[in-house]
PDB file of C-alpha atoms and ligand atoms in Angstrom:
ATOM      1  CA  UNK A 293     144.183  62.671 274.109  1.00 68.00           C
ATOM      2  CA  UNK A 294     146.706  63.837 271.787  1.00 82.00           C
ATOM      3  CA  UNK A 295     145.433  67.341 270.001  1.00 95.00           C
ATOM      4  CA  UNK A 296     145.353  68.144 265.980  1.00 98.00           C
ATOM      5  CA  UNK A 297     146.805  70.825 264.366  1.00 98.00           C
ATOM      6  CA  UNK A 298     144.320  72.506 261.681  1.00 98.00           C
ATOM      7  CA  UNK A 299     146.340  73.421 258.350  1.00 99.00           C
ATOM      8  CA  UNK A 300     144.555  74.900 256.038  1.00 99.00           C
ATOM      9  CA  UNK A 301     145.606  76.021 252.248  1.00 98.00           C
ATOM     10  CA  UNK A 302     143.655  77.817 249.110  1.00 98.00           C
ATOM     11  CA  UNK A 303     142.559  76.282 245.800  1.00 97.00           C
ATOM     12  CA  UNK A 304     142.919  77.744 242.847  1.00 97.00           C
ATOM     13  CA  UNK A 305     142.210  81.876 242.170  1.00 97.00           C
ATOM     14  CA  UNK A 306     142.583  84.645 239.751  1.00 94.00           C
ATOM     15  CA  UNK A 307     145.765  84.037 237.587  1.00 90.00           C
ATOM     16  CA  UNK A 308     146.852  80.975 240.195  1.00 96.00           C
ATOM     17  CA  UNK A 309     145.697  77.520 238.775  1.00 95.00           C
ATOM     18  CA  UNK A 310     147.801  76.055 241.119  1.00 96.00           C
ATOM     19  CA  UNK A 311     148.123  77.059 244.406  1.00 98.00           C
ATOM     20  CA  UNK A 312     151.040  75.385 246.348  1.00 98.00           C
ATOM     21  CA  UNK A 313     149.284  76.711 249.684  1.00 98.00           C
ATOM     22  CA  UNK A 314     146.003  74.003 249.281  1.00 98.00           C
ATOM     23  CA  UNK A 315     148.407  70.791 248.060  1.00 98.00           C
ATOM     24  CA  UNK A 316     151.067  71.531 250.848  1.00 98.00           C
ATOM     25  CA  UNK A 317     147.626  71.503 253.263  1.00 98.00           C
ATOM     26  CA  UNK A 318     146.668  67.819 251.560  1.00 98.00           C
ATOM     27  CA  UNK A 319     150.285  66.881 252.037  1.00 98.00           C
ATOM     28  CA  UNK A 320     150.823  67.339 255.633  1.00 98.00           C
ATOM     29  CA  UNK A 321     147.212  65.674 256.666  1.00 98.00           C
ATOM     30  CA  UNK A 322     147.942  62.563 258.514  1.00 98.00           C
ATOM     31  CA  UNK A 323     144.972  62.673 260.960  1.00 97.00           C
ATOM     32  CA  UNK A 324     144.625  62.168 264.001  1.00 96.00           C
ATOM     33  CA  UNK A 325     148.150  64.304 264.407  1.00 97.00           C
ATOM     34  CA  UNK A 326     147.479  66.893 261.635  1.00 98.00           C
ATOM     35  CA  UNK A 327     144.044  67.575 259.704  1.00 98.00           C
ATOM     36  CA  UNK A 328     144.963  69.816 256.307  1.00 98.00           C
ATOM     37  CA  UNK A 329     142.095  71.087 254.067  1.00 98.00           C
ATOM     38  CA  UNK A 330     141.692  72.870 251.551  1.00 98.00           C
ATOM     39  CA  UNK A 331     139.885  76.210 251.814  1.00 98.00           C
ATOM     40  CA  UNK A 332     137.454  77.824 249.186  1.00 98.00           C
ATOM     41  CA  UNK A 333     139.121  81.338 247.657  1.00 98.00           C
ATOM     42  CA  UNK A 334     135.587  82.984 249.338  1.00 98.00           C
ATOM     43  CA  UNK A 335     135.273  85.732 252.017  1.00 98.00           C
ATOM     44  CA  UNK A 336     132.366  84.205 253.133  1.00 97.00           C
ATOM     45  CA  UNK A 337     133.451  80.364 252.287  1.00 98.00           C
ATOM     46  CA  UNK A 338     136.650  80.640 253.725  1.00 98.00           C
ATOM     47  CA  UNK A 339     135.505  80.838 257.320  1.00 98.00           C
ATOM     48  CA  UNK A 340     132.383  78.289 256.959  1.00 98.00           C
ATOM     49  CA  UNK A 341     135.011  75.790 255.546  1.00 98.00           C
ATOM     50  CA  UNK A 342     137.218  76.370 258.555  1.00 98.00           C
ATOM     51  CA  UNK A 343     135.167  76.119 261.121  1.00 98.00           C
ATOM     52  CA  UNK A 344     133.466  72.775 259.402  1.00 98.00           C
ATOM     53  CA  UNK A 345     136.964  71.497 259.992  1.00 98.00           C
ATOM     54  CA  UNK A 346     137.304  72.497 263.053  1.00 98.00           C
ATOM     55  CA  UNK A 347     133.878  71.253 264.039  1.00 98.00           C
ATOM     56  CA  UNK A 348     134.852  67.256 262.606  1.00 97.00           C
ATOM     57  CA  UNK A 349     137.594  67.160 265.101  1.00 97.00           C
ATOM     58  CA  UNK A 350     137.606  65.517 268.212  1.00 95.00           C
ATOM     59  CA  UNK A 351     137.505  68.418 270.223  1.00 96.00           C
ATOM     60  CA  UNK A 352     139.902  71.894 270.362  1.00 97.00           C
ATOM     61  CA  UNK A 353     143.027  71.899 267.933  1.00 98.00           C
ATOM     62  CA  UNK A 354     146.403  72.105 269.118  1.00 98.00           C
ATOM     63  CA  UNK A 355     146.573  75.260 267.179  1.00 98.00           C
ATOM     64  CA  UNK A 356     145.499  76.674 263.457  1.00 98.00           C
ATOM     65  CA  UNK A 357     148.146  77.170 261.032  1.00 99.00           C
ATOM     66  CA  UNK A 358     146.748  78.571 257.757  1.00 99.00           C
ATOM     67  CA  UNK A 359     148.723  78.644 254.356  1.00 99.00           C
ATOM     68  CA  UNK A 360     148.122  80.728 251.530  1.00 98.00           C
ATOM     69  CA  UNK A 361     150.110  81.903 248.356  1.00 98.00           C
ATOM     70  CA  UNK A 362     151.945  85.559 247.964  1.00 98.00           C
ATOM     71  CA  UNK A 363     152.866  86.690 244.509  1.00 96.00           C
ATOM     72  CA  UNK A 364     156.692  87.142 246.733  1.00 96.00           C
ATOM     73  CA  UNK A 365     159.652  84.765 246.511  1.00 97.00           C
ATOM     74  CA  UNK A 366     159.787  84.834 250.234  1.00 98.00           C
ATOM     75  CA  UNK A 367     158.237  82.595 253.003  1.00 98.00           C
ATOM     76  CA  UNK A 368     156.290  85.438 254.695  1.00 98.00           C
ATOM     77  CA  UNK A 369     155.262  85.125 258.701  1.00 98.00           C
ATOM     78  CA  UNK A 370     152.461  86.969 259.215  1.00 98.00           C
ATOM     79  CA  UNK A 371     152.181  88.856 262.313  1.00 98.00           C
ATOM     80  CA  UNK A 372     148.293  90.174 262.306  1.00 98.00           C
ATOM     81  CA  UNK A 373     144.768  90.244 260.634  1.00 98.00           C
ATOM     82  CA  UNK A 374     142.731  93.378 260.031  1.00 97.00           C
ATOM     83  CA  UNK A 375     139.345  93.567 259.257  1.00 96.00           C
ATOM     84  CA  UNK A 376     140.280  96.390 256.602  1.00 93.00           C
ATOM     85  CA  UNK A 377     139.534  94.639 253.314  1.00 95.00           C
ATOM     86  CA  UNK A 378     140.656  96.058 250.060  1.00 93.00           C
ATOM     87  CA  UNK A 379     138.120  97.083 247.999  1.00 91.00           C
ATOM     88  CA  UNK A 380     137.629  96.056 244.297  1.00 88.00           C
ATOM     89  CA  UNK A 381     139.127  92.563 244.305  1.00 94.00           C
ATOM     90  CA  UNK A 382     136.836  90.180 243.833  1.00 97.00           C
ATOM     91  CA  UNK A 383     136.945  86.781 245.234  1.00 98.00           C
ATOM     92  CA  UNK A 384     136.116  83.600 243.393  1.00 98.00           C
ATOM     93  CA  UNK A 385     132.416  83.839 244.134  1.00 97.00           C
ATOM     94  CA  UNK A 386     132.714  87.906 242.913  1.00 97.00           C
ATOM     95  CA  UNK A 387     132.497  89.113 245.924  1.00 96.00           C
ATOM     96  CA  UNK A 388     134.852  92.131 247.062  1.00 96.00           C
ATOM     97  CA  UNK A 389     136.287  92.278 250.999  1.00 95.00           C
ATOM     98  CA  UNK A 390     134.700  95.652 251.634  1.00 92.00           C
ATOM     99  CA  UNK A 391     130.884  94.728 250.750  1.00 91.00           C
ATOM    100  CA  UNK A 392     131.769  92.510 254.128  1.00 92.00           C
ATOM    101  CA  UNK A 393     131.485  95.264 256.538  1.00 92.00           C
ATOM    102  CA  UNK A 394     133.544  94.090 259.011  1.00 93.00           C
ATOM    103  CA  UNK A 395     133.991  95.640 262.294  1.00 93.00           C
ATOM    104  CA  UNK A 396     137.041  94.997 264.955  1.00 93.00           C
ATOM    105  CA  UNK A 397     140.414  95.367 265.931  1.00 94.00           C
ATOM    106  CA  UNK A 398     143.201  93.575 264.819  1.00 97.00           C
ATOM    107  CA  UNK A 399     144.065  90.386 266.230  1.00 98.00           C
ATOM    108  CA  UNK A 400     147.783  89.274 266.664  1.00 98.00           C
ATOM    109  CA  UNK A 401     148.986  85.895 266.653  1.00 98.00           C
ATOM    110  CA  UNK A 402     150.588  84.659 270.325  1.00 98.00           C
ATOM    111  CA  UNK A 403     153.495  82.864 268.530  1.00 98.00           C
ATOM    112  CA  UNK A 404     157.010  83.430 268.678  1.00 98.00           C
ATOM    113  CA  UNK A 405     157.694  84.578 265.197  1.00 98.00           C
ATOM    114  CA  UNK A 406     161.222  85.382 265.725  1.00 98.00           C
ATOM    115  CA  UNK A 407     161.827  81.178 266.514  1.00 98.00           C
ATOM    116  CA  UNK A 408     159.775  80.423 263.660  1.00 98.00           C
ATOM    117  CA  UNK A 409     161.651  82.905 261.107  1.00 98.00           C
ATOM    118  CA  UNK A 410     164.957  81.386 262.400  1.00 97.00           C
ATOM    119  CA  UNK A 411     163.201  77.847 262.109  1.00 97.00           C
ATOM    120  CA  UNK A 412     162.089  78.836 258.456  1.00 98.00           C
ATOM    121  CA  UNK A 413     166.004  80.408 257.460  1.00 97.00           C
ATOM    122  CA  UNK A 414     167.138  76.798 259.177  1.00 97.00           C
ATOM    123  CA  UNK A 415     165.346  74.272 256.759  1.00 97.00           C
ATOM    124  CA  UNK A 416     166.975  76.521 253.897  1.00 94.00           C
ATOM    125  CA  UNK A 417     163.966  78.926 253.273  1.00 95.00           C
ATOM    126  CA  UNK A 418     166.484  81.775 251.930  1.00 92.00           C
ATOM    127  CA  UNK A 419     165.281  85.034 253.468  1.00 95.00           C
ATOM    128  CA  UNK A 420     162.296  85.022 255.237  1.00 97.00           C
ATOM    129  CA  UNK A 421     160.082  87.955 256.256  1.00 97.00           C
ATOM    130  CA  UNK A 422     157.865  88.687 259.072  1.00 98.00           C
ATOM    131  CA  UNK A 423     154.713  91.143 257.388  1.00 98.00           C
ATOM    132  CA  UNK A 424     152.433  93.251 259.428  1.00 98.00           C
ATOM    133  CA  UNK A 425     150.051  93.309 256.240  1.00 98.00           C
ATOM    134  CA  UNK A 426     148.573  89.853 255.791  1.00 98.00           C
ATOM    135  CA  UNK A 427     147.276  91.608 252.162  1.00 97.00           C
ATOM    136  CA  UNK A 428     143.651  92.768 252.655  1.00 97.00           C
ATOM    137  CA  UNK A 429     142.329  89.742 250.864  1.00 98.00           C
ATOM    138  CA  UNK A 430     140.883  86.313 251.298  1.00 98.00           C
ATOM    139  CA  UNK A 431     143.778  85.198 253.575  1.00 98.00           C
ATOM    140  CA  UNK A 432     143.505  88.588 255.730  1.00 98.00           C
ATOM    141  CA  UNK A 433     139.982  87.508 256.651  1.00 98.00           C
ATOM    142  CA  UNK A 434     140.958  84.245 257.240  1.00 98.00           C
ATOM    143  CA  UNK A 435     143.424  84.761 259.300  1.00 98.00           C
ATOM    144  CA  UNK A 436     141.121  86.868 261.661  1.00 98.00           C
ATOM    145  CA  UNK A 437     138.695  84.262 261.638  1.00 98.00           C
ATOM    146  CA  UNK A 438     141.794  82.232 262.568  1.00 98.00           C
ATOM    147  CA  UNK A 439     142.801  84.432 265.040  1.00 98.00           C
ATOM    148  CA  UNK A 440     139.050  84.869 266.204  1.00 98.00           C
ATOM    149  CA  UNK A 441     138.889  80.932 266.458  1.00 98.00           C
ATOM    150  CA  UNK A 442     142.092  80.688 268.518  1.00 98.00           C
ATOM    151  CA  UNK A 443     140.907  83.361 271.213  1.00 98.00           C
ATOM    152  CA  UNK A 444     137.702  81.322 271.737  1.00 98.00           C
ATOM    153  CA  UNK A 445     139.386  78.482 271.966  1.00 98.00           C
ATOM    154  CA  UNK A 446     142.405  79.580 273.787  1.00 97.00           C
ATOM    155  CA  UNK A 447     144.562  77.918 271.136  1.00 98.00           C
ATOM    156  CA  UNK A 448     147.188  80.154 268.951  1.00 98.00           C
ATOM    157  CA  UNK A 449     146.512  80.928 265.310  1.00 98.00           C
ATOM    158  CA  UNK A 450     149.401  81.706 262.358  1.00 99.00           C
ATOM    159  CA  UNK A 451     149.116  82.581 259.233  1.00 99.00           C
ATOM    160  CA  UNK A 452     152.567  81.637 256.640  1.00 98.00           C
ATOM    161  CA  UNK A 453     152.377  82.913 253.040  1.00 98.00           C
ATOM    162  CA  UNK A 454     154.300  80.871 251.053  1.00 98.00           C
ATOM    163  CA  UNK A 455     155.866  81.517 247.119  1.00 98.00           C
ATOM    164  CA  UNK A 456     154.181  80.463 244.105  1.00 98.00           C
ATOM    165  CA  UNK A 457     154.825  76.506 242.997  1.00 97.00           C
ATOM    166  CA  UNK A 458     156.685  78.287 239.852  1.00 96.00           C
ATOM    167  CA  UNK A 459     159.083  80.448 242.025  1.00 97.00           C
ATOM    168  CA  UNK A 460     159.532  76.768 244.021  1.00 97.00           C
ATOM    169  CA  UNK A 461     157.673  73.644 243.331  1.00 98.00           C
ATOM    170  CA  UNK A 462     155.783  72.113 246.633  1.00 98.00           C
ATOM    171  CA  UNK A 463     158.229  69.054 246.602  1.00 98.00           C
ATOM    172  CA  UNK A 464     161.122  71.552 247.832  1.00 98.00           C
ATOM    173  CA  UNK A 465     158.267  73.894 249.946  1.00 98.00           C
ATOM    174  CA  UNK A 466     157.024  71.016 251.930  1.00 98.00           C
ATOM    175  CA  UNK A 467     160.062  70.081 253.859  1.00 98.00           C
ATOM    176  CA  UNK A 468     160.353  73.563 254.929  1.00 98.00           C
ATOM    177  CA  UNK A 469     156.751  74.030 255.563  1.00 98.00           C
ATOM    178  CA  UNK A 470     157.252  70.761 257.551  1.00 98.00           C
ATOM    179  CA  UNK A 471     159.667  72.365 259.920  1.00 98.00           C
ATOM    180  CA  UNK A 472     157.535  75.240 260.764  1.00 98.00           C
ATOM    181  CA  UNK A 473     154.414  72.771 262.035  1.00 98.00           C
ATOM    182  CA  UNK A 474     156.678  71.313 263.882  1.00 98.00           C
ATOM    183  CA  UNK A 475     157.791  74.510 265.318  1.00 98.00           C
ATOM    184  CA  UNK A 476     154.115  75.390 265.601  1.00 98.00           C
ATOM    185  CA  UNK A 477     153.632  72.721 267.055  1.00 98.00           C
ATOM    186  CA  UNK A 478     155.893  72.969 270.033  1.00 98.00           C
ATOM    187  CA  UNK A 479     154.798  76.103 271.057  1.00 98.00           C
ATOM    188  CA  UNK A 480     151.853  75.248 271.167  1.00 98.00           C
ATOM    189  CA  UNK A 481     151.948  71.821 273.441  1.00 96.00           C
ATOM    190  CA  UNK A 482     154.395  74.373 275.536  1.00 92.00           C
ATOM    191  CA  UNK A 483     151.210  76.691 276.143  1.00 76.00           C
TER     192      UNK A 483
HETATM  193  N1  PCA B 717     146.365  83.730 248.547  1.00 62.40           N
HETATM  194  C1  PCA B 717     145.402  84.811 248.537  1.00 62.40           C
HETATM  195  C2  PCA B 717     144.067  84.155 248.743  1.00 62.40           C
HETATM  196  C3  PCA B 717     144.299  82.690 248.543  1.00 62.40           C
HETATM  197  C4  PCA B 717     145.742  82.523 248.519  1.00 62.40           C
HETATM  198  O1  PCA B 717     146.351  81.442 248.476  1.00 62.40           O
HETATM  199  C5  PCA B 717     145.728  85.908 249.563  1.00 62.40           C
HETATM  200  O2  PCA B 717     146.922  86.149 249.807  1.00 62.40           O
HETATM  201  O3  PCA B 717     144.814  86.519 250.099  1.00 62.40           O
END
């Protein structure tokens, strides 16, 4: 049986009424292949949603590729998740990262980035970056639970930040974002 890729992507937040990251999620869902959703802007939503998605599929997912915005111009690979939550930013429901107490190491993600950044500078992405600081806020704990997910599952985990829709609308994102699931994707049926 052929194996879905999770995307996920954010709704709105603070100052960001529209958040490229959730419609480029919607855009790429073409089930049974690829299953995008969009994820709440929630410490404590954000993981509930993903595993909910993960639950409704068929069984493991090729591999979980989350999406979220970055106040950057830059596609932004992101290497790790912490569990080291900045304090005094308040998520959607009001609720800051640190009040979490989170425990644990950081998790890594088992893909090649360097493929993927030359992947991303291929379908015309300018200058990517690869980031060792996924930002300490809802997509940080995400991407651990991500990460977390994969481990269990024995399926890799990636987080890609991506520009705001003002720096570049989500008609010219979406081809690029395109070529990194595919990229994601390969690696991952590789093993
Ligand atoms: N970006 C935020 C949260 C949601 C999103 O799209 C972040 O970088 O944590």
């Amino acid at each position: 049986m052929e194996r879905t890729l999770l995307i996920t992507g954010f709704g709105p937040f603070e100052g960001v009424d529209d958040n490229p990251s959730g419609q480029l999620a919607q855009a790429l869902h073409a089930p049974p292949r690829r299953v995008g959703v969009e994820l709440p802007v929630t410490f404590r939503g954000a993981p509930v949603a993903m595993d909910a998605a993960l639950a409704s599929l068929a069984g493991p997912p090729l591999a979980i590729l989350s999406l979220g915005v970055h106040p950057g111009a830059s596609f932004r690979l992101e290497q790790r998740a912490t569990t080291a939550l900045r304090p005094a930013r308040p998520d959607n429901d009001g609720v800051s990262g640190d009040a979490l107490g989170l425990v644990g190491a950081p998790l890594e993600t088992a893909l090649d980035l360097e493929a993927l950044e030359a992947c991303l500078r291929a379908a015309g992405a300018g200058e990517p970056e690869v980031s060792a600081d996924a930002g300490g806020y809802v997509c940080e704990r995400t991407y651990r639970h991500g990460l977390e997910r994969g481990l269990e599952l024995a399926v890799p985990a990636l987080f890609l930040h991506v520009p705001p829709a003002d720096v570049l609308p989500v008609t010219s994102q979406l081809p690029i974002v395109e070529r990194v699931v595919a990229e994601v994707e390969r690696q991952a049926a590789r093993g």
